[in-house]
PDB file of C-alpha atoms in Angstrom:
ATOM      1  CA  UNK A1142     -10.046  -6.118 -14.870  1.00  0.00           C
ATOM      2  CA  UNK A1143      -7.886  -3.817 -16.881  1.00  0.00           C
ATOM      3  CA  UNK A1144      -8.637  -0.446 -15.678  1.00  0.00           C
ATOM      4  CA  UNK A1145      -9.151  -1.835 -11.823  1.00  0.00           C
ATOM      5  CA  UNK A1146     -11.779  -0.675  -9.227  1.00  0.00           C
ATOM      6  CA  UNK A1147     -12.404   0.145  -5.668  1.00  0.00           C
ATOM      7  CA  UNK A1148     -15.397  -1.634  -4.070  1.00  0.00           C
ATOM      8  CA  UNK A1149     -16.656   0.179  -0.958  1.00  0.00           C
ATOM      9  CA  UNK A1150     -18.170  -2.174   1.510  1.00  0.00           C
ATOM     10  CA  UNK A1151     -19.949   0.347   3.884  1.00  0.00           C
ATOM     11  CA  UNK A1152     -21.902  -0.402   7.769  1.00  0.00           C
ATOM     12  CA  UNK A1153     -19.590  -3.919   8.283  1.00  0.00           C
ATOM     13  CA  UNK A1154     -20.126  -4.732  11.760  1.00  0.00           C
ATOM     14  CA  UNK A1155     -17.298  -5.995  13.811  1.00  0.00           C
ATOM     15  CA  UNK A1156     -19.089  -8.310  16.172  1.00  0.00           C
ATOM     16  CA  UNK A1157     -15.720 -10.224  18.314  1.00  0.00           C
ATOM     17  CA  UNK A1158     -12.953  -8.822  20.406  1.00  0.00           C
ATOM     18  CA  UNK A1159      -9.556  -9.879  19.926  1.00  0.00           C
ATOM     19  CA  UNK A1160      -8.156 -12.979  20.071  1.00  0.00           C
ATOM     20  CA  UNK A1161      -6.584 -11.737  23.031  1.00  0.00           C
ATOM     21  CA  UNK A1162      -9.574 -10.753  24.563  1.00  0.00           C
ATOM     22  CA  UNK A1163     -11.220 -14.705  23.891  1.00  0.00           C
ATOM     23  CA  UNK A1164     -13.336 -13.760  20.915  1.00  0.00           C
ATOM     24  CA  UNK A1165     -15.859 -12.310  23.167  1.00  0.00           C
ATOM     25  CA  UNK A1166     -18.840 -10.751  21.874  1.00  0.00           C
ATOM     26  CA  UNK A1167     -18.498  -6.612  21.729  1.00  0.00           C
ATOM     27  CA  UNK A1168     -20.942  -4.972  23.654  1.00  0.00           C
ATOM     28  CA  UNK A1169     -21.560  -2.452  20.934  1.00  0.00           C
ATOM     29  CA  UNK A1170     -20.640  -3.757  17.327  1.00  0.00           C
ATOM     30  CA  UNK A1171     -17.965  -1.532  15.728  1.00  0.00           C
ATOM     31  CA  UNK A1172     -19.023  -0.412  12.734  1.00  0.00           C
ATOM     32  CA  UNK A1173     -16.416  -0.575   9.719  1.00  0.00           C
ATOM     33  CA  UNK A1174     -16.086   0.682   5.668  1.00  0.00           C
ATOM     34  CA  UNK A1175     -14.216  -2.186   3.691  1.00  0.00           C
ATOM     35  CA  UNK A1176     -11.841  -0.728   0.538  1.00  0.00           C
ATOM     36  CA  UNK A1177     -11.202  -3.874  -1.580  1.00  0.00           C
ATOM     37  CA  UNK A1178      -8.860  -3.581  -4.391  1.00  0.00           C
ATOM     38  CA  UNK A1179      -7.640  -6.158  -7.009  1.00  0.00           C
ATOM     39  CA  UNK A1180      -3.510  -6.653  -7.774  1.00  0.00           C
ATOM     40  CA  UNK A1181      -2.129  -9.269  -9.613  1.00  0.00           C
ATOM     41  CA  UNK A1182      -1.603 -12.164  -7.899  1.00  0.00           C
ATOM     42  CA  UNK A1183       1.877 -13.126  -9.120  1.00  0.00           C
ATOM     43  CA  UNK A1184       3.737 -10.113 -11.206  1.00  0.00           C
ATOM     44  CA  UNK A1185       7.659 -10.423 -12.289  1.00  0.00           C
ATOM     45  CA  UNK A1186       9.940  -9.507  -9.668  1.00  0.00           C
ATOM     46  CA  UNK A1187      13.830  -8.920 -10.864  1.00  0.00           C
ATOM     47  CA  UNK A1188      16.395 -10.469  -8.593  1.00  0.00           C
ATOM     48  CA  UNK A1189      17.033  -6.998  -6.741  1.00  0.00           C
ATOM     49  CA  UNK A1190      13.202  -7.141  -6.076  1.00  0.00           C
ATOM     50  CA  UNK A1191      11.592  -4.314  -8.074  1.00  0.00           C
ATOM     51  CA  UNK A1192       9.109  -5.326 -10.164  1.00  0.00           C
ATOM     52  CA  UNK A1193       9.987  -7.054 -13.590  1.00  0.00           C
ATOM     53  CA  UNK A1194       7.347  -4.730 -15.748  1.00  0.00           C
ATOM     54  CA  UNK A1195       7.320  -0.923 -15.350  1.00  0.00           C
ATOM     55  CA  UNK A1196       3.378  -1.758 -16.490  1.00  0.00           C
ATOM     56  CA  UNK A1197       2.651  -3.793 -13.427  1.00  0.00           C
ATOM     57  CA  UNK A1198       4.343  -1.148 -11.366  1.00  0.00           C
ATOM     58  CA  UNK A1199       2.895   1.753 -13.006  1.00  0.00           C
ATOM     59  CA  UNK A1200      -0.755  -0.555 -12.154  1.00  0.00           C
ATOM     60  CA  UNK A1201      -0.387  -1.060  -9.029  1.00  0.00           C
ATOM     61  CA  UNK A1202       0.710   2.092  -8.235  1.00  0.00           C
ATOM     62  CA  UNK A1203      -2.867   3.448  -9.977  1.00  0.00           C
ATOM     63  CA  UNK A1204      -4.778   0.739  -7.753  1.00  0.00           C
ATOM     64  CA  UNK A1205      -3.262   1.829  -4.553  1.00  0.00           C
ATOM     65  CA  UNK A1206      -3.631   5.666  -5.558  1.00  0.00           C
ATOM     66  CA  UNK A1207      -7.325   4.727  -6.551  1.00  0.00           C
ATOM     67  CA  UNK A1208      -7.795   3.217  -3.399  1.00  0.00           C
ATOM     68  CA  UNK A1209      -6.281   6.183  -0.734  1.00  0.00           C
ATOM     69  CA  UNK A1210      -7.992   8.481  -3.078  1.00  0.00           C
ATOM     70  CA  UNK A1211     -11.849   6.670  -2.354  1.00  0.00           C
ATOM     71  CA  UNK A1212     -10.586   6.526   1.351  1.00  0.00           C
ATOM     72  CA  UNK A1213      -9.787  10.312   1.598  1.00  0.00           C
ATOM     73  CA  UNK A1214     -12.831  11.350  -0.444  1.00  0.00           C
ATOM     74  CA  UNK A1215     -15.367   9.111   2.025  1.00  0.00           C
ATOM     75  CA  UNK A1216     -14.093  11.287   4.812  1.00  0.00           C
ATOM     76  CA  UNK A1217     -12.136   8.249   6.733  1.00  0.00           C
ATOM     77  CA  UNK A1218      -9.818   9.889   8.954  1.00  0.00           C
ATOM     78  CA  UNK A1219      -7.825   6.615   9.497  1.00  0.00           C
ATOM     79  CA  UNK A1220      -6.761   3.909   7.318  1.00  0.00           C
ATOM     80  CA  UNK A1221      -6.203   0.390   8.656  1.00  0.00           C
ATOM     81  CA  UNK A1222      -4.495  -2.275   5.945  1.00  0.00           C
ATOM     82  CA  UNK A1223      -2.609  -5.194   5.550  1.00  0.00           C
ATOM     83  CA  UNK A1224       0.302  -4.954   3.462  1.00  0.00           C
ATOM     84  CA  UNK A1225      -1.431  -4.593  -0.169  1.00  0.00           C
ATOM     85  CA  UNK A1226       0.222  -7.660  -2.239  1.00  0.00           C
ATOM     86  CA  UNK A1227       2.020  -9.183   0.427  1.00  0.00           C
ATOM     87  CA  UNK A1228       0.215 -12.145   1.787  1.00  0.00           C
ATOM     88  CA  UNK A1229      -2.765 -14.607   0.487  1.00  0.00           C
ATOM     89  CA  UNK A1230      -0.888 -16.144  -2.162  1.00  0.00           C
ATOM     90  CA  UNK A1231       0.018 -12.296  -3.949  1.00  0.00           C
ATOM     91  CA  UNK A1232       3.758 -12.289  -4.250  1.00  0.00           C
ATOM     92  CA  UNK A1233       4.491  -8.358  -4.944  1.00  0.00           C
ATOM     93  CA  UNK A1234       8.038  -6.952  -4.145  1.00  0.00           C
ATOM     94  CA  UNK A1235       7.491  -5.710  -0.492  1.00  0.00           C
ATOM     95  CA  UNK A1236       9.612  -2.780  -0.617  1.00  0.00           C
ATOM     96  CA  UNK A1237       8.567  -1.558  -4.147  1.00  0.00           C
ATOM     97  CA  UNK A1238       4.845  -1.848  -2.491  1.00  0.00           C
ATOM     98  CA  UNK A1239       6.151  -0.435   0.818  1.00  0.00           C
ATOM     99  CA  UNK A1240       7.581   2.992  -1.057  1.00  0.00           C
ATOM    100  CA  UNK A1241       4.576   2.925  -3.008  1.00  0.00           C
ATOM    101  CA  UNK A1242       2.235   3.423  -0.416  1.00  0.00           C
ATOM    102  CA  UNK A1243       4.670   6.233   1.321  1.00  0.00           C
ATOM    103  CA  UNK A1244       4.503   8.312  -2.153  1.00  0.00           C
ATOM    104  CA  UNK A1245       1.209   7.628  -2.464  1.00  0.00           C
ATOM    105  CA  UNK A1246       0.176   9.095   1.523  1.00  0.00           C
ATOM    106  CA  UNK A1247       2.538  11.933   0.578  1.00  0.00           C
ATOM    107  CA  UNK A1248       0.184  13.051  -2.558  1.00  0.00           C
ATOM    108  CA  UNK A1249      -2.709  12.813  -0.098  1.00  0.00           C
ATOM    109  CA  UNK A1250      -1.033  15.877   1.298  1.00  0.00           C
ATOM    110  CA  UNK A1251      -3.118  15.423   4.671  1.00  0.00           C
ATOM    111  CA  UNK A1252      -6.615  14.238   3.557  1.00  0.00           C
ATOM    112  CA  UNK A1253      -5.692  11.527   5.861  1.00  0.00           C
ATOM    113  CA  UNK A1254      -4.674  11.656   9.639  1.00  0.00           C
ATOM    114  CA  UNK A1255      -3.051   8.676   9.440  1.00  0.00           C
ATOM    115  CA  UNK A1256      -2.255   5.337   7.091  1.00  0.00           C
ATOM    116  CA  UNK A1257      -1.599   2.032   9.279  1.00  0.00           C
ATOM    117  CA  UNK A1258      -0.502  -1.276   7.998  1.00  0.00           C
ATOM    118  CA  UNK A1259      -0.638  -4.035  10.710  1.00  0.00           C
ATOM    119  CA  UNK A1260      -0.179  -7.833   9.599  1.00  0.00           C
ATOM    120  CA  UNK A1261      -0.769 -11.360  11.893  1.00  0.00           C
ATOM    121  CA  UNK A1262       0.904 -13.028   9.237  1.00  0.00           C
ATOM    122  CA  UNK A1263       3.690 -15.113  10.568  1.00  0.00           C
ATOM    123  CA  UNK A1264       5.700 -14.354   7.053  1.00  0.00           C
ATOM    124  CA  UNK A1265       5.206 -10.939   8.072  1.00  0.00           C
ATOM    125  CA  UNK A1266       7.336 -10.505  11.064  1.00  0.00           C
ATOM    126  CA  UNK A1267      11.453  -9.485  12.395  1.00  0.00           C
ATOM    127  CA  UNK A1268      12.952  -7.838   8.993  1.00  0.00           C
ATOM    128  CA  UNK A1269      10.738  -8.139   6.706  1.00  0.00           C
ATOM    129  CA  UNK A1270       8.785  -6.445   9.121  1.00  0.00           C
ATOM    130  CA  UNK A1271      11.271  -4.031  10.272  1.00  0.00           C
ATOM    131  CA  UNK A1272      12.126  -4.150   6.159  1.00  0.00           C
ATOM    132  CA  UNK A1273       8.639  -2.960   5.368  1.00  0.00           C
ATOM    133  CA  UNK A1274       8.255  -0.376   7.971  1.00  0.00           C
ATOM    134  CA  UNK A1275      11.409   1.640   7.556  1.00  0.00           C
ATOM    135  CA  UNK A1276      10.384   1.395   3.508  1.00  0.00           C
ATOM    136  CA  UNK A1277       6.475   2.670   4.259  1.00  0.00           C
ATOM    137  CA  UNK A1278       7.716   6.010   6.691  1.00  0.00           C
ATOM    138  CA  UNK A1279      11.115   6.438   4.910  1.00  0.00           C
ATOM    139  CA  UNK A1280      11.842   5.325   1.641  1.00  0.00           C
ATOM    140  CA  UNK A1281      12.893   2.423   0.060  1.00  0.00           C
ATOM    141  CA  UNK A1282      16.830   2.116   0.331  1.00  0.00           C
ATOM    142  CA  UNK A1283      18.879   2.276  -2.229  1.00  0.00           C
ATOM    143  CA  UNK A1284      19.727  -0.696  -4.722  1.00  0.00           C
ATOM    144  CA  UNK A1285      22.937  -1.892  -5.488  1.00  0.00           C
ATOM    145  CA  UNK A1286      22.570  -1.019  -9.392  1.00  0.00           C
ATOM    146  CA  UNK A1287      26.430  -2.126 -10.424  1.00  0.00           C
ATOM    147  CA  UNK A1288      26.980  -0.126 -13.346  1.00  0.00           C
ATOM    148  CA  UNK A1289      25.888   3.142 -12.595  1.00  0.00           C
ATOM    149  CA  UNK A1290      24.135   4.066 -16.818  1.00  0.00           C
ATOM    150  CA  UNK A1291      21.809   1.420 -15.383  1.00  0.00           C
ATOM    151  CA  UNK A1292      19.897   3.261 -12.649  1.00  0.00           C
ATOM    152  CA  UNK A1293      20.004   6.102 -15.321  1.00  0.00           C
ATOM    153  CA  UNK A1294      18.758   4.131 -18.008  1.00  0.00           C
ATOM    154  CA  UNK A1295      15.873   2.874 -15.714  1.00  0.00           C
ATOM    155  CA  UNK A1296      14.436   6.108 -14.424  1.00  0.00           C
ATOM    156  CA  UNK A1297      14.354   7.522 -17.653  1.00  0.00           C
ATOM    157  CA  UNK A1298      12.275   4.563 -19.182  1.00  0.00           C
ATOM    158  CA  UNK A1299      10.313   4.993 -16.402  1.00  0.00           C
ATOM    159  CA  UNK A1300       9.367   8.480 -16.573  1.00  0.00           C
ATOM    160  CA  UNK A1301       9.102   8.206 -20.615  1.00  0.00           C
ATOM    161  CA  UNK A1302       6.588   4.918 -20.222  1.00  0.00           C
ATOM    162  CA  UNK A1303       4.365   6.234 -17.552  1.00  0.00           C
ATOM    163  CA  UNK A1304       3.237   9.492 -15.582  1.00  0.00           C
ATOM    164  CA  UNK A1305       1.335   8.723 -12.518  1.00  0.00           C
ATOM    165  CA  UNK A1306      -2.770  10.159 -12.987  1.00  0.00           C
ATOM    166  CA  UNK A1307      -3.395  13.568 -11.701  1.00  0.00           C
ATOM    167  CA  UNK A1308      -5.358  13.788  -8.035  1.00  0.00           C
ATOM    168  CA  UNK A1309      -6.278  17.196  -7.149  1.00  0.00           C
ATOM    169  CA  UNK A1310      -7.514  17.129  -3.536  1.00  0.00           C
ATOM    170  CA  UNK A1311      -7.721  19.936  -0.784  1.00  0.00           C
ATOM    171  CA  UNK A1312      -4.743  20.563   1.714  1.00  0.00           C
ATOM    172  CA  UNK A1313      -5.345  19.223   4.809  1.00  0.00           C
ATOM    173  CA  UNK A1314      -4.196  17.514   7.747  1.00  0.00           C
ATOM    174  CA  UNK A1315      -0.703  16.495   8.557  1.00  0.00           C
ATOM    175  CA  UNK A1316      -0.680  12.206   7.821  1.00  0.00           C
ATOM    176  CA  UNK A1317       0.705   9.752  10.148  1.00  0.00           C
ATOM    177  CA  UNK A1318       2.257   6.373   9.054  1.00  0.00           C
ATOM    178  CA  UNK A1319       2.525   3.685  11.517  1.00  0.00           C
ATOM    179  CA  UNK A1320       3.372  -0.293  11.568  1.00  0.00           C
ATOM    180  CA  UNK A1321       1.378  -2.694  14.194  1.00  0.00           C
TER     181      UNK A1321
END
């Protein structure tokens, strides 16, 4: 699965309330378009937590872009996800994925009106969390990098090994980011 794909579930029907709620039967089913996308399960992580391979990175970064890019073109106005890599036995560097995703909504440049990641995975609560969120609508923070050639010496083998794909889409509407 080298070059990755989207696969569009459309018409799902959503057929129980919450748990909150009992798991009572909906009056109306709510109808639902499923984005599936495939991420290696276990890629190197360094010790700072970044990935270990700029070609994972650079991959994942394409599946996630591939994935925003289907949502935007189907005309959904609001994504709902779980944190992509983060849960189900996928063991991706949170933050790295976090700051992914905000670049990523930023390219959109509004074909989305908003991008939500909500998790009821117990790993996925307090800072982690809080961790993730901050990440997602502000950046990842800044690594302690040491010796300061390093960070240097990193960005420019990452801009020489990879240059993210080209998506040309039409301006639109100003994107909201929010954590549930």
């Amino acid at each position: 699965d080298k070059d990755g794909v989207v696969a569009v579930t459309t018409g799902v029907s959503l057929l129980r309330d919450t748990p909150e709620e009992g798991f009572a039967w909906r009056p109306q089913p709510l109808g639902l378009d499923v984005l599936t996308i495939s991420l290696p399960r276990h890629p190197k992580i360094t010790a700072d937590g970044q990935y270990g391979s700029l070609e994972e990175k650079a991959l994942v970064a394409d599946r996630l872009r591939m994935a925003l890019v289907v949502a935007a073109s189907r005309g959904i106005q609001v994504l709902a996800m779980a944190p992509p890599g983060c849960g189900d036995g996928c063991h991706h560097p949170y933050l790295e994925i976090a700051d992914q995703l905000r670049k990523l909504t930023q390219e959109l440049d509004g074909q989305l009106d908003a991008v939500v990641v909500a998790s009821a995975d117990p790993a996925h609560t307090g800072d982690w969390f809080l961790r993730f969120g901050s990440s997602f609508c502000y950046g990842r923070p800044p690594l302690d990098m040491g010796d300061p050639t390093r960070s240097l010496f990193l960005a420019a083998k990452l801009a020489g090994e990879h240059r993210p794909k080209e998506e040309k889409l039409v301006p639109g509407r100003e994107l909201r980011r929010t954590m549930l």
